[in-house]
mmCIF file of C-alpha atoms and ligand atoms in Angstrom:
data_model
loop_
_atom_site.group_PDB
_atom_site.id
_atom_site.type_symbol
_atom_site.label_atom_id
_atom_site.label_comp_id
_atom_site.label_asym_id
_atom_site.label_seq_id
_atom_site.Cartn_x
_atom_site.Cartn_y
_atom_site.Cartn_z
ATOM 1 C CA UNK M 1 54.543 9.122 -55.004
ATOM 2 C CA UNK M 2 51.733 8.739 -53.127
ATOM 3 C CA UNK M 3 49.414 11.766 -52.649
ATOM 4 C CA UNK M 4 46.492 10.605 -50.659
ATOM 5 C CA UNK M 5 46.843 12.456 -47.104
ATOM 6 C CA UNK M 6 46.959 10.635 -43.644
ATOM 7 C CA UNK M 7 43.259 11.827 -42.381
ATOM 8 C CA UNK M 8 41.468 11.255 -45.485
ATOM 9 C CA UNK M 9 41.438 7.440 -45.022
ATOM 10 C CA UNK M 10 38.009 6.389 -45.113
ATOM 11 C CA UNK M 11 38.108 3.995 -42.262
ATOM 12 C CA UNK M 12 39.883 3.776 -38.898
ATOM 13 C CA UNK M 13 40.275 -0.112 -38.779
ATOM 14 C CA UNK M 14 42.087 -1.826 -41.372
ATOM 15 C CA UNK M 15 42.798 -6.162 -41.905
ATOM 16 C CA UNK M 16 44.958 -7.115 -44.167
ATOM 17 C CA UNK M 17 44.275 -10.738 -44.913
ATOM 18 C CA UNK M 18 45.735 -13.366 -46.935
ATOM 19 C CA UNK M 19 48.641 -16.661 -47.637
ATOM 20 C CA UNK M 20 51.512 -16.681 -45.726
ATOM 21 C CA UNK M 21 54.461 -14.872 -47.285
ATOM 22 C CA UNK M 22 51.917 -12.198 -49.010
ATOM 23 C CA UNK M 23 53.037 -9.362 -47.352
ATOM 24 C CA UNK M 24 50.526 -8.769 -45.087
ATOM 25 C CA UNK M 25 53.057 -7.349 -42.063
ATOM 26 C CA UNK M 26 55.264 -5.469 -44.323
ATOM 27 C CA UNK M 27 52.758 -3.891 -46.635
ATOM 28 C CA UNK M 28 50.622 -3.505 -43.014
ATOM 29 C CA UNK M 29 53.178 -1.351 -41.355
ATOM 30 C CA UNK M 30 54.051 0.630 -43.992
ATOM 31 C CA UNK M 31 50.161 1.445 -44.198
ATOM 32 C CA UNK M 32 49.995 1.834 -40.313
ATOM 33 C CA UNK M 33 53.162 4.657 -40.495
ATOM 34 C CA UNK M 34 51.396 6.196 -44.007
ATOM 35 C CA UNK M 35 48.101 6.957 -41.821
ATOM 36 C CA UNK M 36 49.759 7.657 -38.391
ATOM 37 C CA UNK M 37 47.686 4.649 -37.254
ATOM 38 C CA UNK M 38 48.961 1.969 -34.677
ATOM 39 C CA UNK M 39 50.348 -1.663 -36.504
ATOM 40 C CA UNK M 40 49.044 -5.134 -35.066
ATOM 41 C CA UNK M 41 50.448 -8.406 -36.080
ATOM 42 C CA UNK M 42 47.923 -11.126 -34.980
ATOM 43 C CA UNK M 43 50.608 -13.743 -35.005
ATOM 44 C CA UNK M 44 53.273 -11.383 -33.018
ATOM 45 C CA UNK M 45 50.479 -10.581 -29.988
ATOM 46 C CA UNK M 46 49.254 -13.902 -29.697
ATOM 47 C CA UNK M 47 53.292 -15.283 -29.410
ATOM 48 C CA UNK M 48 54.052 -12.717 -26.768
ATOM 49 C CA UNK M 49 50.580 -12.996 -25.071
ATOM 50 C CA UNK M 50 51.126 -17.082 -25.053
ATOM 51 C CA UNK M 51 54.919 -16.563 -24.321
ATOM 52 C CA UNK M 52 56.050 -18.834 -27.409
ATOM 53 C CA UNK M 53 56.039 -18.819 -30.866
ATOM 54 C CA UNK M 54 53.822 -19.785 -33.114
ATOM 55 C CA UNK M 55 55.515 -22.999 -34.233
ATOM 56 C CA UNK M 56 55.921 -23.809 -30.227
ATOM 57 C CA UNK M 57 52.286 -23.485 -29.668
ATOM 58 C CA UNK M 58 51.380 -25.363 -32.886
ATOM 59 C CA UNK M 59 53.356 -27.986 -32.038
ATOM 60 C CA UNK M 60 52.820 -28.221 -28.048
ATOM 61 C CA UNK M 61 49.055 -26.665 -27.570
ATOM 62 C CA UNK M 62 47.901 -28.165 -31.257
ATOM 63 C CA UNK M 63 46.655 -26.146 -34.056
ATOM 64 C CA UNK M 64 42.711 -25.792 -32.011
ATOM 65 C CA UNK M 65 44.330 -24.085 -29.461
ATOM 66 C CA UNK M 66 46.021 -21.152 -31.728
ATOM 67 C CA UNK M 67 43.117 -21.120 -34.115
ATOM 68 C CA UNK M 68 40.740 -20.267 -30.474
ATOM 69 C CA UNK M 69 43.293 -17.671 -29.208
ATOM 70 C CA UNK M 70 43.393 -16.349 -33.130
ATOM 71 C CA UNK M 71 39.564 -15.442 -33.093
ATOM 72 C CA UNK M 72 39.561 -13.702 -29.117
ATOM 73 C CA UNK M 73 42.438 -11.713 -30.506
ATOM 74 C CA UNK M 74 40.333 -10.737 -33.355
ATOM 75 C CA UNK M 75 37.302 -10.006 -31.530
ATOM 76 C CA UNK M 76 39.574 -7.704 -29.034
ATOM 77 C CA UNK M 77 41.112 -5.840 -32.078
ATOM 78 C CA UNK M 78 37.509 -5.080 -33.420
ATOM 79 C CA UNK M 79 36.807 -2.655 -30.558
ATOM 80 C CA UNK M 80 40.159 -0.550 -31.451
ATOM 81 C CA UNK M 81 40.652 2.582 -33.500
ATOM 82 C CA UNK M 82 43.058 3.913 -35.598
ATOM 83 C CA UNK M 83 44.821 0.429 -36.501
ATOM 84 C CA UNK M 84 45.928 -1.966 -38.800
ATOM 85 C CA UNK M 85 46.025 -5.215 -38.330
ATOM 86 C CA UNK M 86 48.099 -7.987 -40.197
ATOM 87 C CA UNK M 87 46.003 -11.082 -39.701
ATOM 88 C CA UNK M 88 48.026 -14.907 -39.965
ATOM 89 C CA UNK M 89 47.072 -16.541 -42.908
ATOM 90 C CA UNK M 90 44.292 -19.317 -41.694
ATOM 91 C CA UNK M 91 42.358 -16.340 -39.802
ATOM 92 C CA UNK M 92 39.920 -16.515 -42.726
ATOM 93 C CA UNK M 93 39.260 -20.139 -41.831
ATOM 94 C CA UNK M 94 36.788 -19.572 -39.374
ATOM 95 C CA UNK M 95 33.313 -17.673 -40.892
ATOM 96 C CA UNK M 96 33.029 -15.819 -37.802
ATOM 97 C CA UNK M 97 36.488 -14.019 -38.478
ATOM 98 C CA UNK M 98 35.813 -12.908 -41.924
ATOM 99 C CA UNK M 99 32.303 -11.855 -40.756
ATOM 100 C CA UNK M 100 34.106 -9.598 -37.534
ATOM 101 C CA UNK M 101 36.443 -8.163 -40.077
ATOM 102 C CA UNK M 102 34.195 -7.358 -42.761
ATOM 103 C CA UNK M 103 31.418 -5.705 -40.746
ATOM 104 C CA UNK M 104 34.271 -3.862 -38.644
ATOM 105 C CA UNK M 105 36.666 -3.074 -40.793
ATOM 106 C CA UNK M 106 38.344 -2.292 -43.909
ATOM 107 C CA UNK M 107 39.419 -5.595 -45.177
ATOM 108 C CA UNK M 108 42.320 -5.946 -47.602
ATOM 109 C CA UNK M 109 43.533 -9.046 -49.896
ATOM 110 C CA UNK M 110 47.088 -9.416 -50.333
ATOM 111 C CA UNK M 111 47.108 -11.908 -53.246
ATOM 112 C CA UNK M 112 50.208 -13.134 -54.590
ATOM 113 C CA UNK M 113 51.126 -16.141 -57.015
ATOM 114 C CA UNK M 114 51.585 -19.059 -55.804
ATOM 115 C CA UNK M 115 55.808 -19.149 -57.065
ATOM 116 C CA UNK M 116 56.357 -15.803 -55.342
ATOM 117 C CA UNK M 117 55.035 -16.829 -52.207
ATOM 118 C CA UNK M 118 56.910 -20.472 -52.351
ATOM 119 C CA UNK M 119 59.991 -18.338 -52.763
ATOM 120 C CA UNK M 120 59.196 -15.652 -50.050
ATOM 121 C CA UNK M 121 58.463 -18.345 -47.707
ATOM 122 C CA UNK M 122 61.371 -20.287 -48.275
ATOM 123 C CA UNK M 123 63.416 -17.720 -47.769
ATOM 124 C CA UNK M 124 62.203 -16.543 -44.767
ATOM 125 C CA UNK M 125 63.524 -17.130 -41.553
ATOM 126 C CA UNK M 126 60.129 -17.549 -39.736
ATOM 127 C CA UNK M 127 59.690 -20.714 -39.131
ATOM 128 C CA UNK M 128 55.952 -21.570 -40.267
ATOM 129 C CA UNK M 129 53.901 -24.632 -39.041
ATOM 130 C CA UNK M 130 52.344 -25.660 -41.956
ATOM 131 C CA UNK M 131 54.732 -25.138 -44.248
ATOM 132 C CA UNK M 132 57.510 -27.900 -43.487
ATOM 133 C CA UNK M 133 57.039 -29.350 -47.148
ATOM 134 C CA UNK M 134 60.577 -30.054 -48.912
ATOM 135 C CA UNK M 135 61.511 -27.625 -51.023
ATOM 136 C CA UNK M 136 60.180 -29.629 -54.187
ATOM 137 C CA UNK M 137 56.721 -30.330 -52.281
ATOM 138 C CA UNK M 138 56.394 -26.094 -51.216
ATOM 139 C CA UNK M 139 54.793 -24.913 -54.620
ATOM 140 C CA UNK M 140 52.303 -27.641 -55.129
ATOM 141 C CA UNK M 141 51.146 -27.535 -51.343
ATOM 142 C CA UNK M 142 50.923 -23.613 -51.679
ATOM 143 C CA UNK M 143 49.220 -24.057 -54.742
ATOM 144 C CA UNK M 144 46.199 -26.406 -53.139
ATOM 145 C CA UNK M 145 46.067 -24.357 -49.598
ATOM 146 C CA UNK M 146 45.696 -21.521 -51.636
ATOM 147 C CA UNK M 147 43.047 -22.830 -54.121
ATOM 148 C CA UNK M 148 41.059 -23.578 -50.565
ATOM 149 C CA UNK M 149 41.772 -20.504 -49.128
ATOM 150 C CA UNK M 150 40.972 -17.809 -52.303
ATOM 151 C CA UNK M 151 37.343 -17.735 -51.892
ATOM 152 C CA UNK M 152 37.063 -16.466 -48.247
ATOM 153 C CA UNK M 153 40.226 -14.294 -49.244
ATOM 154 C CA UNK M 154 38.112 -12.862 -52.165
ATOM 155 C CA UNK M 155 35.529 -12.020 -49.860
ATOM 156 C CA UNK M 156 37.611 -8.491 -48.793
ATOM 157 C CA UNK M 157 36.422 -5.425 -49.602
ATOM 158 C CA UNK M 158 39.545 -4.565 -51.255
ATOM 159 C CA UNK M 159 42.127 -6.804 -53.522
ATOM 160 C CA UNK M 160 45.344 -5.836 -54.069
ATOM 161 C CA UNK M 161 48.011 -7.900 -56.333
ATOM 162 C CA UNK M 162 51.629 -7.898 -54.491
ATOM 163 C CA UNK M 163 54.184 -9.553 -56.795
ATOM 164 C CA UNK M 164 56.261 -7.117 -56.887
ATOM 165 C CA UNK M 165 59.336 -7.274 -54.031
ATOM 166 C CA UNK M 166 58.572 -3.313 -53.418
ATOM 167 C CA UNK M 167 56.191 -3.067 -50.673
ATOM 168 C CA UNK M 168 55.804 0.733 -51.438
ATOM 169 C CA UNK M 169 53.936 -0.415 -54.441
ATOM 170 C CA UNK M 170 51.056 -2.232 -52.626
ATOM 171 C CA UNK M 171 51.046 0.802 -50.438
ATOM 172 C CA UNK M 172 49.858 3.086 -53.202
ATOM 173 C CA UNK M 173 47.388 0.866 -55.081
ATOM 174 C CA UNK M 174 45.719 0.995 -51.773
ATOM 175 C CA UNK M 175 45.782 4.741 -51.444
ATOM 176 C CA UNK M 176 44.774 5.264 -54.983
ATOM 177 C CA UNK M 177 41.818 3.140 -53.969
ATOM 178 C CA UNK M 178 40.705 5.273 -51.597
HETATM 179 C C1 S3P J 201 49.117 -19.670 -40.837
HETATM 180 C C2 S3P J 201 49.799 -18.533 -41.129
HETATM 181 C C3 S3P J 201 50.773 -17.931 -40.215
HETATM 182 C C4 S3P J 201 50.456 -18.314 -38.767
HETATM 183 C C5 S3P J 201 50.332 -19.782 -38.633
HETATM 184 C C6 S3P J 201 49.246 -20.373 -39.533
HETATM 185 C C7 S3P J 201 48.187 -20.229 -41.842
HETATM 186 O O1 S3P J 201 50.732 -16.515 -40.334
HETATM 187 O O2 S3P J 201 49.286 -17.682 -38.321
HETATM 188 O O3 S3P J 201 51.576 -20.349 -38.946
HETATM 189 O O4 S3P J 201 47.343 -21.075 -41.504
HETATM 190 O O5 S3P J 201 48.252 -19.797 -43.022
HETATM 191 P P1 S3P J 201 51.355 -15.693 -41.584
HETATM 192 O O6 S3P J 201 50.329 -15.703 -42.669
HETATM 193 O O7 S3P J 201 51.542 -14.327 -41.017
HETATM 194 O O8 S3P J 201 52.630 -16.357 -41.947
#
């Protein structure tokens, strides 16, 4: 059950941040609905603002372009209230970004082991750029993007562990840590 009430959050802009597959946009909009606040999928507005998907504009604008639209989103999400956002996993790539999100934001680490992931992702019917590996490749390139990756992850304010295929779970470790 979770007991912590909507208005009692203690910040009004929320990133969750963190691989590919770790939850981020279902834990995200479960948070967003929990608080009343608005939900913001980096990957989703940057699609619909570019009019293709993100595997279209990786493979016909080149991964430069979507990492530049990926920070101006960011910076234009900074200056709303009442919202959490659900960044794409390379957003902590650039310093800048994790600097934008930490000093404007509550920022959240969805980590998740490396097999869970590899099995989310495969499952999933998104189809994601850098993840074209054969099955037998998926854990081990996971495994090293992730080892990369960890330390800017680590940087959040906040780290939550989401193994478990109940979102609802992440949902309260993060309102019990409030
Ligand atoms: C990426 C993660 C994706 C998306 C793009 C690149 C990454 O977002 O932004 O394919 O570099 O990890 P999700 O983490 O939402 O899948």
């Amino acid at each position: 059950m979770i007991i912590v009430m909507k208005n009692q959050f203690s910040s009004e802009r929320i990133f969750l941040i963190g691989y590919m597959g770790s939850g981020k946009s279902t834990v995200g909009a479960l948070l967003a609905e929990h608080l009343g606040f608005h939900f913001i999928d980096t990957d989703v507005a940057i699609s619909q603002l570019q009019g293709n998907s993100v595997a279209e504009i990786f493979s016909q604008d080149g991964e430069d372009h979507f990492r530049s639209r990926e920070s101006a989103f960011l910076k234009f999400v900074t200056e709303l209230d009442q919202v959490v956002i659900a960044t794409g996993g390379g957003m902590v790539m650039s310093p800048d970004n994790v600097n934008a999100m930490l000093n404007t934001g509550l920022t959240i680490f969805l980590d998740c082991e490396p097999q869970i992931l590899k099995s989310r992702i495969s499952q999933s019917s998104i189809n994601r750029p850098l993840h074209n590996d054969s099955k037998e490749d998926l854990l081990s390139a996971i495994t090293q993007k992730l080892e990369v990756r960890r330390q800017y992850y680590r940087e959040a304010h906040m780290i939550i562990q989401n193994n478990s295929s109940n979102p609802y779970k992440a949902l309260e470790q993060i309102m019990a840590r409030q």
